Short mmCIF file of C-alpha atoms and ligand atoms in Angstrom, two decimals:
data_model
loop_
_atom_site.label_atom_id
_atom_site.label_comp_id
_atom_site.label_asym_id
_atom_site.label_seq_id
_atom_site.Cartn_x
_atom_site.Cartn_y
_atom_site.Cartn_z
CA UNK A 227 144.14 211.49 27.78
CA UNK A 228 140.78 212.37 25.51
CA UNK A 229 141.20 209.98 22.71
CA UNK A 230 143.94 211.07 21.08
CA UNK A 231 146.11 208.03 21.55
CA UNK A 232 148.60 209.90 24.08
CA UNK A 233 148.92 206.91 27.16
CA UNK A 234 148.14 208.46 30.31
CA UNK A 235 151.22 209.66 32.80
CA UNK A 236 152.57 206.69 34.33
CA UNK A 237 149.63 204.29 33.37
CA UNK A 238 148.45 201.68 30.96
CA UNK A 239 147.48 202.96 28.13
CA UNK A 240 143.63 201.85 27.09
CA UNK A 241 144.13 200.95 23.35
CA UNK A 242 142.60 204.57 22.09
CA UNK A 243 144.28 204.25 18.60
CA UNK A 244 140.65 201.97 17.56
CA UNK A 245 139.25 205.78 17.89
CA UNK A 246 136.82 205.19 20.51
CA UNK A 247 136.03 208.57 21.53
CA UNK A 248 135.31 208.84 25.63
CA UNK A 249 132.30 208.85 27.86
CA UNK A 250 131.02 212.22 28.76
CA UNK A 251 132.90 213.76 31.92
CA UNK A 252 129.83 213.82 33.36
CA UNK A 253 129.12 210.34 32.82
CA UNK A 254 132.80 209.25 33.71
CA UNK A 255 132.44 211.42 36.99
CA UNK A 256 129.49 209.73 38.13
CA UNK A 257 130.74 205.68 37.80
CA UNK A 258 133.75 205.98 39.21
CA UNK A 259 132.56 209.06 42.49
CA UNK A 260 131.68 207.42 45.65
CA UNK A 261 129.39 209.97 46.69
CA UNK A 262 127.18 208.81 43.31
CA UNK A 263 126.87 205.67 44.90
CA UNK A 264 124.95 207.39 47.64
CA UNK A 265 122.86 209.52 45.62
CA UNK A 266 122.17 206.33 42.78
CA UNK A 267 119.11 208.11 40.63
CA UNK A 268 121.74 210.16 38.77
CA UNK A 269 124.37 207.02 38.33
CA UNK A 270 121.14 204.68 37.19
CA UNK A 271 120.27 206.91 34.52
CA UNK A 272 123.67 207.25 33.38
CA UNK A 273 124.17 203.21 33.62
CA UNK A 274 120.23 203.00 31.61
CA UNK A 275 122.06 205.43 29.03
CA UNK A 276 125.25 203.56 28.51
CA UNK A 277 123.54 200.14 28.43
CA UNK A 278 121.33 201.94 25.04
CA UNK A 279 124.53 204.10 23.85
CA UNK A 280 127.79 202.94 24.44
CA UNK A 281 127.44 199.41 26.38
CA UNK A 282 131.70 199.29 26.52
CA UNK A 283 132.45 202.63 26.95
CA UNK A 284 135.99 204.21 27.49
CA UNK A 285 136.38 205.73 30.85
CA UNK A 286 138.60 208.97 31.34
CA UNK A 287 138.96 210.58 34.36
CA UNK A 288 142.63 213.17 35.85
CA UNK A 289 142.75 210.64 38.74
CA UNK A 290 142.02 207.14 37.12
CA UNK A 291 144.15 205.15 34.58
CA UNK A 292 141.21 204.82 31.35
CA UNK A 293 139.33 201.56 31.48
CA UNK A 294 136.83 200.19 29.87
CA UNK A 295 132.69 200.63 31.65
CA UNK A 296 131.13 196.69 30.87
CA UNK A 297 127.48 197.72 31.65
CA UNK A 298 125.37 194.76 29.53
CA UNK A 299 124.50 191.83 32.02
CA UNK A 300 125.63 189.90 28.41
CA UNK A 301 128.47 191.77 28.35
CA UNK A 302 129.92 191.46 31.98
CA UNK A 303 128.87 187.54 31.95
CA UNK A 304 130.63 187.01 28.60
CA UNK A 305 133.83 188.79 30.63
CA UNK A 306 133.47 186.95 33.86
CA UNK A 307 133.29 183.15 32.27
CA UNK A 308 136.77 183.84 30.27
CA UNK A 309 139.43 183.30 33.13
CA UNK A 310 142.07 183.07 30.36
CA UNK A 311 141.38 186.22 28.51
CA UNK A 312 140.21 188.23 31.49
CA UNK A 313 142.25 188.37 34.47
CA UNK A 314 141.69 189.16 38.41
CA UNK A 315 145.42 189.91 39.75
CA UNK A 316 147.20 191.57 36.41
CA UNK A 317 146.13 194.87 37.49
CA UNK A 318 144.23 196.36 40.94
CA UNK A 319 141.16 194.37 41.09
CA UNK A 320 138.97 197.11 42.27
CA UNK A 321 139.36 200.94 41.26
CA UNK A 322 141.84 202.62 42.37
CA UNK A 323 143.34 206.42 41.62
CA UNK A 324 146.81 206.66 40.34
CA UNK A 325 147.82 207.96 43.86
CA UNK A 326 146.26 205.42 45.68
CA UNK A 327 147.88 202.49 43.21
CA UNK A 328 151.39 203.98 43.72
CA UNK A 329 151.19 204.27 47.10
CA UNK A 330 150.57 200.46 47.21
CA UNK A 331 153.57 199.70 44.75
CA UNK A 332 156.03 201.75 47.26
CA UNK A 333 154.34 199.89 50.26
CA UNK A 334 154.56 196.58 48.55
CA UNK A 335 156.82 196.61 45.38
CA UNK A 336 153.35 195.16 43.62
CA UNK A 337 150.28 195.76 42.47
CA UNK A 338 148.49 194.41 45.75
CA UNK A 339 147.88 194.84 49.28
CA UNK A 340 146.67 191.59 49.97
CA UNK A 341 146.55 188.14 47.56
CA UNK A 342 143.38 186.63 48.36
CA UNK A 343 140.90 184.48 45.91
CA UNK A 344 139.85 187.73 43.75
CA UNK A 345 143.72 188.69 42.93
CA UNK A 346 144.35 185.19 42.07
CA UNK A 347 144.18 183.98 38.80
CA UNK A 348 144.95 180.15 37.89
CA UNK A 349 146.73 177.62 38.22
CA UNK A 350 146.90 179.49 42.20
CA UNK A 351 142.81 180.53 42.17
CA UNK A 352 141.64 177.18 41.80
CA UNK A 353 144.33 175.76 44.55
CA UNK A 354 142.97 178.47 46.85
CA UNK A 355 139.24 177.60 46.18
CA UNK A 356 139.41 174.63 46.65
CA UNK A 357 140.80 175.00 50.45
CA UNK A 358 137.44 175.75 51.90
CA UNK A 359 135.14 175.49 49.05
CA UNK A 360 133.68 172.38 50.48
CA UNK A 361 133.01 174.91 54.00
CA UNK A 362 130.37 177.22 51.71
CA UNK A 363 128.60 173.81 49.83
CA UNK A 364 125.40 173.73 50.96
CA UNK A 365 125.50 170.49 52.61
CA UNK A 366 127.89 171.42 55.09
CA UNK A 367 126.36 175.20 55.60
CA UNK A 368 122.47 173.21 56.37
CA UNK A 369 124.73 171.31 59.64
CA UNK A 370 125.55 175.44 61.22
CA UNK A 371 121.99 175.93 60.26
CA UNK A 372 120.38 175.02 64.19
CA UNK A 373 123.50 177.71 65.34
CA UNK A 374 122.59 180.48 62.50
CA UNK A 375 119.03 179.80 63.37
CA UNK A 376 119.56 181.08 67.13
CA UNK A 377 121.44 184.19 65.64
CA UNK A 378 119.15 185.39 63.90
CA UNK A 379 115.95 184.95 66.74
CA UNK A 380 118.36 186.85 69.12
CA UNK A 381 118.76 189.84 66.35
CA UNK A 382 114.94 189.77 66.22
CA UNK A 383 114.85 190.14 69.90
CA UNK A 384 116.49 192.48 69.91
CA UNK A 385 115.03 194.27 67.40
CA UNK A 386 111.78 193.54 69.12
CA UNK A 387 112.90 195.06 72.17
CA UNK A 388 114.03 198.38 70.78
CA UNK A 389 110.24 199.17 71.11
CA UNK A 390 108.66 199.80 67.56
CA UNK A 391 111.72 201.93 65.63
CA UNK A 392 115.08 201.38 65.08
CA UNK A 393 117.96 202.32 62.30
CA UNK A 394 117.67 198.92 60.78
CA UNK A 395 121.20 198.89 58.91
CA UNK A 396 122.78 200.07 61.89
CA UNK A 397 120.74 198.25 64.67
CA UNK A 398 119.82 195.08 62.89
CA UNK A 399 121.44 194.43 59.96
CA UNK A 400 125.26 195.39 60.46
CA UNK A 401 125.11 192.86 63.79
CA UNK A 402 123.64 189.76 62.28
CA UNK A 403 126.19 188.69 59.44
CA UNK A 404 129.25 189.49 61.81
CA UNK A 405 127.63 187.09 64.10
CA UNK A 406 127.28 184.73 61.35
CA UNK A 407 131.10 185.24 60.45
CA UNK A 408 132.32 184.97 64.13
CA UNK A 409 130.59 181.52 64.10
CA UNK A 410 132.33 180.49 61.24
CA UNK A 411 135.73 181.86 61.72
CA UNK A 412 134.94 180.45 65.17
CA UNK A 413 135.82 183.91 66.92
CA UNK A 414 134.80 184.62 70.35
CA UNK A 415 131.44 187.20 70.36
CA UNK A 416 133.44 189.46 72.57
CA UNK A 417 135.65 190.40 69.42
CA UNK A 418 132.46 191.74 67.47
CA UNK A 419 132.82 195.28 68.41
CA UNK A 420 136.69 195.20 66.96
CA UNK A 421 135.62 192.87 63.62
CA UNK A 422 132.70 195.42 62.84
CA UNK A 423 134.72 198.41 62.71
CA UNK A 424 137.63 196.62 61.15
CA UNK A 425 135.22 195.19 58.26
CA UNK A 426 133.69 198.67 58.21
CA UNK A 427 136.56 200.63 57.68
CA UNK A 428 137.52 198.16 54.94
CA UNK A 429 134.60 198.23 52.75
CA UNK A 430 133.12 201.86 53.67
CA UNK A 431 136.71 203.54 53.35
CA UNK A 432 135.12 205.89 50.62
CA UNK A 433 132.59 207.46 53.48
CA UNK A 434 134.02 209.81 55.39
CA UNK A 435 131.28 208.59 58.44
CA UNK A 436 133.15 205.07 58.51
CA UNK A 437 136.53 206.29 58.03
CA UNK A 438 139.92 207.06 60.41
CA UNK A 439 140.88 210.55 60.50
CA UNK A 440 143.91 211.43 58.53
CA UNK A 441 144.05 215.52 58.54
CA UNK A 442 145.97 216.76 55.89
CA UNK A 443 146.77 214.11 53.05
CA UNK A 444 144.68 213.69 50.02
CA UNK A 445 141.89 211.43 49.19
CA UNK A 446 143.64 208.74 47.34
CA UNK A 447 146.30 208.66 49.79
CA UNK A 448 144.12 208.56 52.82
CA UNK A 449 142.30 205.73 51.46
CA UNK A 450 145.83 203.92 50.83
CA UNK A 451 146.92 205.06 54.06
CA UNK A 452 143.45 203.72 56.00
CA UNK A 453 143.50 200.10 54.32
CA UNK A 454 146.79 199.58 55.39
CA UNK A 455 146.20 200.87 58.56
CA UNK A 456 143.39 198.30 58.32
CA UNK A 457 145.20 195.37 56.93
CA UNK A 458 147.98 195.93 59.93
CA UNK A 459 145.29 195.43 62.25
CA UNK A 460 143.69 192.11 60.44
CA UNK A 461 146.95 191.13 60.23
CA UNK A 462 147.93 191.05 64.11
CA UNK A 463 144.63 189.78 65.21
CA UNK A 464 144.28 186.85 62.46
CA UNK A 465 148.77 186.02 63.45
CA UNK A 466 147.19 185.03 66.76
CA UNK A 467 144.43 182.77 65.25
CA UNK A 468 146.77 180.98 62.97
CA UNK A 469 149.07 179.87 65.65
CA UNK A 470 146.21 179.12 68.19
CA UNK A 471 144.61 177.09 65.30
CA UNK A 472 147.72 175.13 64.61
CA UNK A 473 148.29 174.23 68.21
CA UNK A 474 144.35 173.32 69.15
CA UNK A 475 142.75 172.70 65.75
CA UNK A 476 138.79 172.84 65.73
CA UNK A 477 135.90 172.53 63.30
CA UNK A 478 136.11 176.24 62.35
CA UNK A 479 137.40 177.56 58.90
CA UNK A 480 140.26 179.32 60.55
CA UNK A 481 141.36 175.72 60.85
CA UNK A 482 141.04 175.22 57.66
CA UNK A 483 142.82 177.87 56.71
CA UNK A 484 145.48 177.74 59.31
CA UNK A 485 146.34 174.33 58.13
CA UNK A 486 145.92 174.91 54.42
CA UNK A 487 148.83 173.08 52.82
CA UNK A 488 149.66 174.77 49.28
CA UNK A 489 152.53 173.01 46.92
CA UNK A 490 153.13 170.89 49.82
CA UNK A 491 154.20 173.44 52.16
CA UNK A 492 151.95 175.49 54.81
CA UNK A 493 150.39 178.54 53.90
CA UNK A 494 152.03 181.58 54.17
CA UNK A 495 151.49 184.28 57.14
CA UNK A 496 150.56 186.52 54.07
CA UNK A 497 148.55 184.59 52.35
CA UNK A 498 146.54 183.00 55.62
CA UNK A 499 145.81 186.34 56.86
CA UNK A 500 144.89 187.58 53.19
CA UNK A 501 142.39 184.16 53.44
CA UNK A 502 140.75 185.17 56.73
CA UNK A 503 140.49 189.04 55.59
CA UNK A 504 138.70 187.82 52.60
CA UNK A 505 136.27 186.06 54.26
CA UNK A 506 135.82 188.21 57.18
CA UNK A 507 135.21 191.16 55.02
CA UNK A 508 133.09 190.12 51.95
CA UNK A 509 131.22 188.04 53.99
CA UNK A 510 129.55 190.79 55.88
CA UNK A 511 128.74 194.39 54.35
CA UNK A 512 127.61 192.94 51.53
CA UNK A 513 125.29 190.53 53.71
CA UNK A 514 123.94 193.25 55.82
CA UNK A 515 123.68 195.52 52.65
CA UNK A 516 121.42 192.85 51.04
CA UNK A 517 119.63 192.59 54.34
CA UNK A 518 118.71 196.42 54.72
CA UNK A 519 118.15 196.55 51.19
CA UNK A 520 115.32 193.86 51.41
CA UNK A 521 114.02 195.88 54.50
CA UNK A 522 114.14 199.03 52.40
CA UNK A 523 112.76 197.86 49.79
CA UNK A 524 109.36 196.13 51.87
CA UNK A 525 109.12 199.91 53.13
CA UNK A 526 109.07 200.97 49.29
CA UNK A 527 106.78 198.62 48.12
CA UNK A 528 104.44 197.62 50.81
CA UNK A 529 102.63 194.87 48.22
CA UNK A 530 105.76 193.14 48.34
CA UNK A 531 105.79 192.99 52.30
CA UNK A 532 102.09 191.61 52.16
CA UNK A 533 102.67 188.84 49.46
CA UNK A 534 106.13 187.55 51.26
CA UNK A 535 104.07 187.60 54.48
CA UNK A 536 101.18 185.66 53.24
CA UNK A 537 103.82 183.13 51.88
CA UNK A 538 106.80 182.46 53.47
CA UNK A 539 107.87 180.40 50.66
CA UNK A 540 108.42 183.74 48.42
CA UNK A 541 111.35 184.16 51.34
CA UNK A 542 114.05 182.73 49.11
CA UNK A 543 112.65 185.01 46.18
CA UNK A 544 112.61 187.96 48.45
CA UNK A 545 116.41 187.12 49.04
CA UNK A 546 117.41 186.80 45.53
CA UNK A 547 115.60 190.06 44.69
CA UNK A 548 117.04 191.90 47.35
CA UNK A 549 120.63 191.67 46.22
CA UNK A 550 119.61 192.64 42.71
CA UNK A 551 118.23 195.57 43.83
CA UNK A 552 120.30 196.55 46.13
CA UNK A 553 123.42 195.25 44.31
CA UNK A 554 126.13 195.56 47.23
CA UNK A 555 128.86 195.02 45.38
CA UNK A 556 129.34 197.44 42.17
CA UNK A 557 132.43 196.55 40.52
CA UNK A 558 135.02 194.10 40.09
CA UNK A 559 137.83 195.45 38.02
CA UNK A 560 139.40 192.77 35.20
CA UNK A 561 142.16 193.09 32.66
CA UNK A 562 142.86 192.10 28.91
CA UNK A 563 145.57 189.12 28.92
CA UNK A 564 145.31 189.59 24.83
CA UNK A 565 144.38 191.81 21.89
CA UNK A 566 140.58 190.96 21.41
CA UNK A 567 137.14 193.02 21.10
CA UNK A 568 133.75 193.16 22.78
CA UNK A 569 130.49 194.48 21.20
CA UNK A 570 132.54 195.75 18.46
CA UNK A 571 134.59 197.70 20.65
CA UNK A 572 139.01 196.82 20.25
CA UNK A 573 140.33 196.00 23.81
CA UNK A 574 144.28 195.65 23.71
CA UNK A 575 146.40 193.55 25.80
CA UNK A 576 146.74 194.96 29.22
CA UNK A 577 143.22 197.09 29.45
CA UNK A 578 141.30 197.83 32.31
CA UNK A 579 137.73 196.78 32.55
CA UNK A 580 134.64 197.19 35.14
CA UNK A 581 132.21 195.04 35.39
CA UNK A 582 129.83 197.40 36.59
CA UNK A 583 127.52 195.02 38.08
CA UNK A 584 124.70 197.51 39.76
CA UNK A 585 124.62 198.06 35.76
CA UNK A 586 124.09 194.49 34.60
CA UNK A 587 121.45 194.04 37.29
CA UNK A 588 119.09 196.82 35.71
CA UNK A 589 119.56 195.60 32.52
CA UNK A 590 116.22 196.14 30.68
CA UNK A 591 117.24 193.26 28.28
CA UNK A 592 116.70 190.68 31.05
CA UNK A 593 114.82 192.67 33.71
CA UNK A 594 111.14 193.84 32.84
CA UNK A 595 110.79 196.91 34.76
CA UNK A 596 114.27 196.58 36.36
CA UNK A 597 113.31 199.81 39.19
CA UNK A 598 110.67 197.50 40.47
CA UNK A 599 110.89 195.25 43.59
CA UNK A 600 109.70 192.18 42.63
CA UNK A 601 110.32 189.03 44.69
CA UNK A 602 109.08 186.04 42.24
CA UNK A 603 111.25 187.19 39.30
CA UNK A 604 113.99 184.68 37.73
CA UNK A 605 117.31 185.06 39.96
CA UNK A 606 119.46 185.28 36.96
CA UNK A 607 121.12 188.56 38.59
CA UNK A 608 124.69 189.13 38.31
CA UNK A 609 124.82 190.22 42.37
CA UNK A 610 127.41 187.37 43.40
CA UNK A 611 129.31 188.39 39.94
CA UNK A 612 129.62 185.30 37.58
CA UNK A 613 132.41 182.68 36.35
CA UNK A 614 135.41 181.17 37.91
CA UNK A 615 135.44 184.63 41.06
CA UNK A 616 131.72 183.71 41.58
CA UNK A 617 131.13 184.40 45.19
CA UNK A 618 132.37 182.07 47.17
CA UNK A 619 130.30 182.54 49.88
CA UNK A 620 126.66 183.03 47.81
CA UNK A 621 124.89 179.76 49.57
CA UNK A 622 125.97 181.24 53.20
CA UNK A 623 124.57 184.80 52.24
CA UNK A 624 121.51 183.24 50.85
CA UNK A 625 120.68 181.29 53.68
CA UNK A 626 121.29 183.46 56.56
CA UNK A 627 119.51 185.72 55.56
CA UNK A 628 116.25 183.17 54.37
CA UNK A 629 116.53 182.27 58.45
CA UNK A 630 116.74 185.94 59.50
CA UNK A 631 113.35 186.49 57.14
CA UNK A 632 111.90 183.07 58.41
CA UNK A 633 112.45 184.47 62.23
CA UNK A 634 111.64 188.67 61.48
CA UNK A 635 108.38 188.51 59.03
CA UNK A 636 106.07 186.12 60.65
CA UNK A 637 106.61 188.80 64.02
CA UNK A 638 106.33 192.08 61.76
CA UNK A 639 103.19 193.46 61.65
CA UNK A 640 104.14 196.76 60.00
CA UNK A 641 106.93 198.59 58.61
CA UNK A 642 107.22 201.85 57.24
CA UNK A 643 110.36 204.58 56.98
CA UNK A 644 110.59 206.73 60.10
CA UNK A 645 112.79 209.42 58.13
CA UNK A 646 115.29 209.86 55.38
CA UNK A 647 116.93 206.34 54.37
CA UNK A 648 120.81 207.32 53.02
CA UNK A 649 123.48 204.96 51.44
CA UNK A 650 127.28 204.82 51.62
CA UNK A 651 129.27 206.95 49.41
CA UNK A 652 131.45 203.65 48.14
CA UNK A 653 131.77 202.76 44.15
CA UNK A 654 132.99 199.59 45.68
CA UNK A 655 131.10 197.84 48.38
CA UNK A 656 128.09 200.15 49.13
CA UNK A 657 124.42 199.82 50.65
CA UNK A 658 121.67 201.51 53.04
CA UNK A 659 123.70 203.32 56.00
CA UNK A 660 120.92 204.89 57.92
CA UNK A 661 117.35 202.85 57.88
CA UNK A 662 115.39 204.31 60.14
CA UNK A 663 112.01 202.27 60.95
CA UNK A 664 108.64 202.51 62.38
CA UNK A 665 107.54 199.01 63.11
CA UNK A 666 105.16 196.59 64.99
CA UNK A 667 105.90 193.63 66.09
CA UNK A 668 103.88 190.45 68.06
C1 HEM B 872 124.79 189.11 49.72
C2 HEM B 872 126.04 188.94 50.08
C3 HEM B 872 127.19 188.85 49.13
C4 HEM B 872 127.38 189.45 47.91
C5 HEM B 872 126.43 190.39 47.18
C6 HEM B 872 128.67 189.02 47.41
C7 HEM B 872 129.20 189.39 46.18
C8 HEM B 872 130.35 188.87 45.63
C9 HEM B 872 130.83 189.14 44.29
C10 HEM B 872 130.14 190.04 43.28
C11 HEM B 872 131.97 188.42 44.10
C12 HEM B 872 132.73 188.30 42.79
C13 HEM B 872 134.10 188.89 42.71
C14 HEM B 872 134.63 189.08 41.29
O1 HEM B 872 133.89 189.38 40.36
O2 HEM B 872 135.87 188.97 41.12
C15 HEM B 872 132.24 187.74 45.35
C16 HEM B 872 133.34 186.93 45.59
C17 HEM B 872 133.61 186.40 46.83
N1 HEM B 872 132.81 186.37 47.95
FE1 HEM B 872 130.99 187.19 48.10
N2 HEM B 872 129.25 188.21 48.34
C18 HEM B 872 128.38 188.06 49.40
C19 HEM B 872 128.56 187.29 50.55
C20 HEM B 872 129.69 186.58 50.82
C21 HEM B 872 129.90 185.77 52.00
C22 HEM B 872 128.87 185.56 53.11
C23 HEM B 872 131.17 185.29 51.94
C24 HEM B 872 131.94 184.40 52.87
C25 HEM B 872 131.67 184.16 54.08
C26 HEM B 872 131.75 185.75 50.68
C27 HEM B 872 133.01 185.46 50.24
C28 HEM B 872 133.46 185.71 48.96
C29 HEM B 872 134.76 185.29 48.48
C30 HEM B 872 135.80 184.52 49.27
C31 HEM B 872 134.86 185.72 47.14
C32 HEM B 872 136.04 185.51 46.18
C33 HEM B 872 135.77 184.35 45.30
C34 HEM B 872 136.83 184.15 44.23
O3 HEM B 872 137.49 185.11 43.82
O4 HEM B 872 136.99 182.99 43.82
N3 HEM B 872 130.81 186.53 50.03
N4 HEM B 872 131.24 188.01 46.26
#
C-alpha cells in the first residue's frame, strides 16, 4: 500500500483517499525496527525530522498494517485525553506485524492475548481502575515506604560489595523494582529468579539476548509464539495466587485482585491473571530502565552527578528527568472510533495511531535543548503517557526510585562508564541492557 488508496491484504485500511503521501521507507523502517531502538541517534533524528515535517505521518511498512506516527508532545496529549474518540482495545494496543496479529486471532478468536487496564476502554477501564487505584495513591504507597526503604539499602549493599564496578542494569537495576513488585504482589523473594525472566521475556521479546529459542519460525511468529509461551507461564503461577489469596486473604494487592468483585460477580481467572501480569510486568522494566537511565545519564553528564549530590533535594528532579530521557516506554498504539482529523491530517474511523512517546519527550517545542540531561527542568514529560491509560503505577515508580537515589548518591563518590553502554532492541518497552561501571563508594 503506497498511497494509492488500495487497503492493505487482510488489514484496516488507513484512510489514504485524503492523499497523504507516506513516510520515507527509511523513516518508516526505523520507528517501527527494534534494533533502532538500540541504536536511538538514527531514530531521534528521524523523530526531530517528523516533529518539523510531517508531525502525523502515515506509516507503511510489508509487515505492518499503515498507521498513523503522533510525534508532537501536543499532538499525542491531545490523543491520549480523548477516551471517546481514541480507543485502547479496538485494535492491538502495541505494534504488532500482520503475522504476529493473526497468530493471536487463531489462538484467541480476538484481537488480544490478555485484557488488562490498557486494552480496556470504558465503561470496563474505569471499573478496573478503580480496583486497586487506591493501592498506587500516594498515601497508601508512603505506609510500604519503611519496607521499600530496606530494599533499596540492601541493593546498595550489594552494589557496594561488588568492589568498585558492576553492569549496573544487570547487577543493580533489574533486581531492585522486582523486589519492589514481590513486596507488593506479596510474593515470596525466592520466586525472583522465575518473575525476572518471566517479566524479561515479556517486555524484551524483540532482543534476541532475552528471548526463548524457537529455531526455525519467523520473527513475528516467534514473538507470538514466546508471549504465549510467556502468558502460559504467568498464568499457572498467578492460578495458584488467586486461590491461596481467596482462602488466606492478606494486605497484598493480589488480594485485591483476587477478590475483585466486577458486575457483582468475582473476577474472572482471565481477567485476574491479565490484572497481576499487568502489574507484574509494567511495573518493572520500565522502573529499572528509568533507573539505569538516570545512572547513565550521571556518567554522561558528570555536572549533573555533582549538583544532585550537593542537593539531595534535586533527587525527585533527577527522577522525573530520567524517564524523559530515557523514555522506557515508546509507544502505545490507539485507534480512531470516528471520522475526524489531527494537525490537518484526515484520520478515518478505524485507524491506527502511535503515540510515539520517546518522540513527544524530545519535543523542541516544550524541551529547550531536549538531548540534554537536565534534572531541574519542568516534569511536563509524556514518560507515564497521559489521559484516562496514565500510568497507573507513576507515584510507585517515582518513589522507589527517589529512596534508591536517597540510599546510592550520598555513598557514591564517583562514577564513570567502564566500557560500551548498549540498549535493548524493543520499539516497545526498551532501556540500557549492559551498564558497565567504574565506581567508588564510602
Ligand atoms: C518509570 C516507570 C514506569 C513507566 C515509564 C511507565 C509508563 C507507563 C505508560 C507510558 C503507560 C500508559 C499506557 C497507555 O498509553 O495506554 C503506563 C500504564 C500503566 N502502568 Fe506504568 N510505567 C512505569 C511504572 C509502573 C509501575 C511501577 C506500575 C505498577 C506497579 C505500572 C503499572 C501500570 C499500569 C497498570 C498501567 C495501565 C494503566 C491504564 O491503562 O489505565 N507502571 N505506564
Amino acid at each position: 500500500m503506497s498511497g494509492t488508496g488500495a487497503p492493505a491484504a487482510g488489514s484496516h485500511g488507513v484512510n489514504t483517499a485524503a492523499g497523504h503521501p507516506p513516510a520515507a521507507p527509511d523513516i518508516a523502517r526505523s520507528i517501527t525496527d527494534p534494533r533502532a531502538y538500540a541504536e536511538l541517534n538514527t531514530l531521534l533524528g528521524n523523530f526531530a525530522w517528523l516533529r518539523a515535517n510531517d508531525p502525523v505521518a502515515l506509516i507503511e511498512t510489508p509487515t505492518f498494517d499503515p498507521f498513523w506516527a503522533v510525534t508532537r508532545h501536543a499532538d499525542i496529549m491531545q490523543v491520549g485525553r480523548d477516551k471517546a474518540l481514541f480507543h485502547n482495545g479496538d485494535r492491538q494496543t502495541i505494534l504488532a506485524d500482520r503475522a504476529g496479529a493473526a497468530r493471536v486471532r487463531e489462538m484467541t478468536g480476538g484481537t488480544h492475548l490478555v485484557r488488562t487496564l490498557v486494552h480496556m476502554d470504558d465503561p470496563d477501564h474505569i471499573k478496573y481502575r478503580q480496583l486497586t487505584q487506591s493501592w498506587f495513591m500516594p498515601g497508601q504507597l508512603r505506609k510500604l515506604e519503611p519496607q521499600i526503604r530496606a530494599l533499596a539499602r540492601r541493593t546498595v549493599d550489594e552494589m557496594a560489595a561488588r568492589g568498585g564496578a558492576c553492569d549496573f542494569a544487570v547487577d543493580v537495576a533489574a533486581l531492585y523494582p522486582l523486589r519492589v513488585i514481590m513486596l507488593i504482589l506479596g510474593l515470596p523473594p525466592e520466586d525472583e529468579p522465575r518473575m525476572l525472566k518471566l517479566t524479561q521475556e515479556l517486555f524484551g521479546n524483540q532482543d534476541a539476548d532475552l528471548t526463548r529459542g524457537t529455531a526455525g519460525l519467523s520473527d513475528a511468529t516467534v514473538a507470538a509464539e514466546q508471549l504465549i509461551a510467556v502468558f502460559m507461564d504467568f498464568s499457572a503461577y498467578f492460578g495458584r495466587v488467586t486461590a491461596d489469596r481467596r482462602a488466606r486473604p492478606r494486605d497484598d494487592v493480589s488480594t485485591v485482585i483476587a477478590n475483585s468483585i466486577i458486575d457483582g460477580a468475582p473476577i474472572s481467572e482471565f481477567e485476574a491473571m491479565s490484572y497481576y501480569t499487568i502489574i507484574a510486568a509494567a511495573g518493572h522494566d520500565t522502573t529499572s530502565s528509568s533507573t539505569a537511565g538516570a545512572v547513565w545519564a550521571l556518567c554522561d553528564f558528570p555536572a549533573e552527578f555533582a549538583r544532585v549530590k550537593a542537593n539531595p533535594a534535586l533527587i525527585p528532579g533527577l527522577v522525573e528527568e530520567a524517564i524523559r530521557w530515557t523514555t522506557p516506554v515508546k509507544h502505545f498504539m490507539r485507534s480512531a472510533t470516528a471520522d475526524t482529523e489531527l494537525r490537518g491530517r484526515r484520520i478515518a474511523k478505524d485507524d491506527w495511531l502511535m503515540l510515539c512517546y520517546l518522540s513527544g519527550n524530545r519535543d523542541e517545542e516544550v524541551f529547550d535543548d531536549p538531548a540534554t540531561f537536565r534534572i531541574d527542568r519542568d516534569p511536563r514529560h509524556l514518560g507515564f503517557g497521559y489521559g484516562p491509560h496514565l500510568c497507573l503505577g507513576q507515584h510507585m515508580a517515582k518513589l522507589e526510585m527517589r529512596i534508591l537515589f536517597e540510599e546510592l548518591l550520598p555513598r557514591l563518590k564517583s562514577v564513570e562508564f567502564d566500557g560500551q553502554p548498549t540498549l535493548t532492541a524493543s520499539n516497545f518497552v526498551s532501556g540500557p541492557k549492559r551498564l558497565p561501571i567504574r565506581f567508588a563508594m564510602a
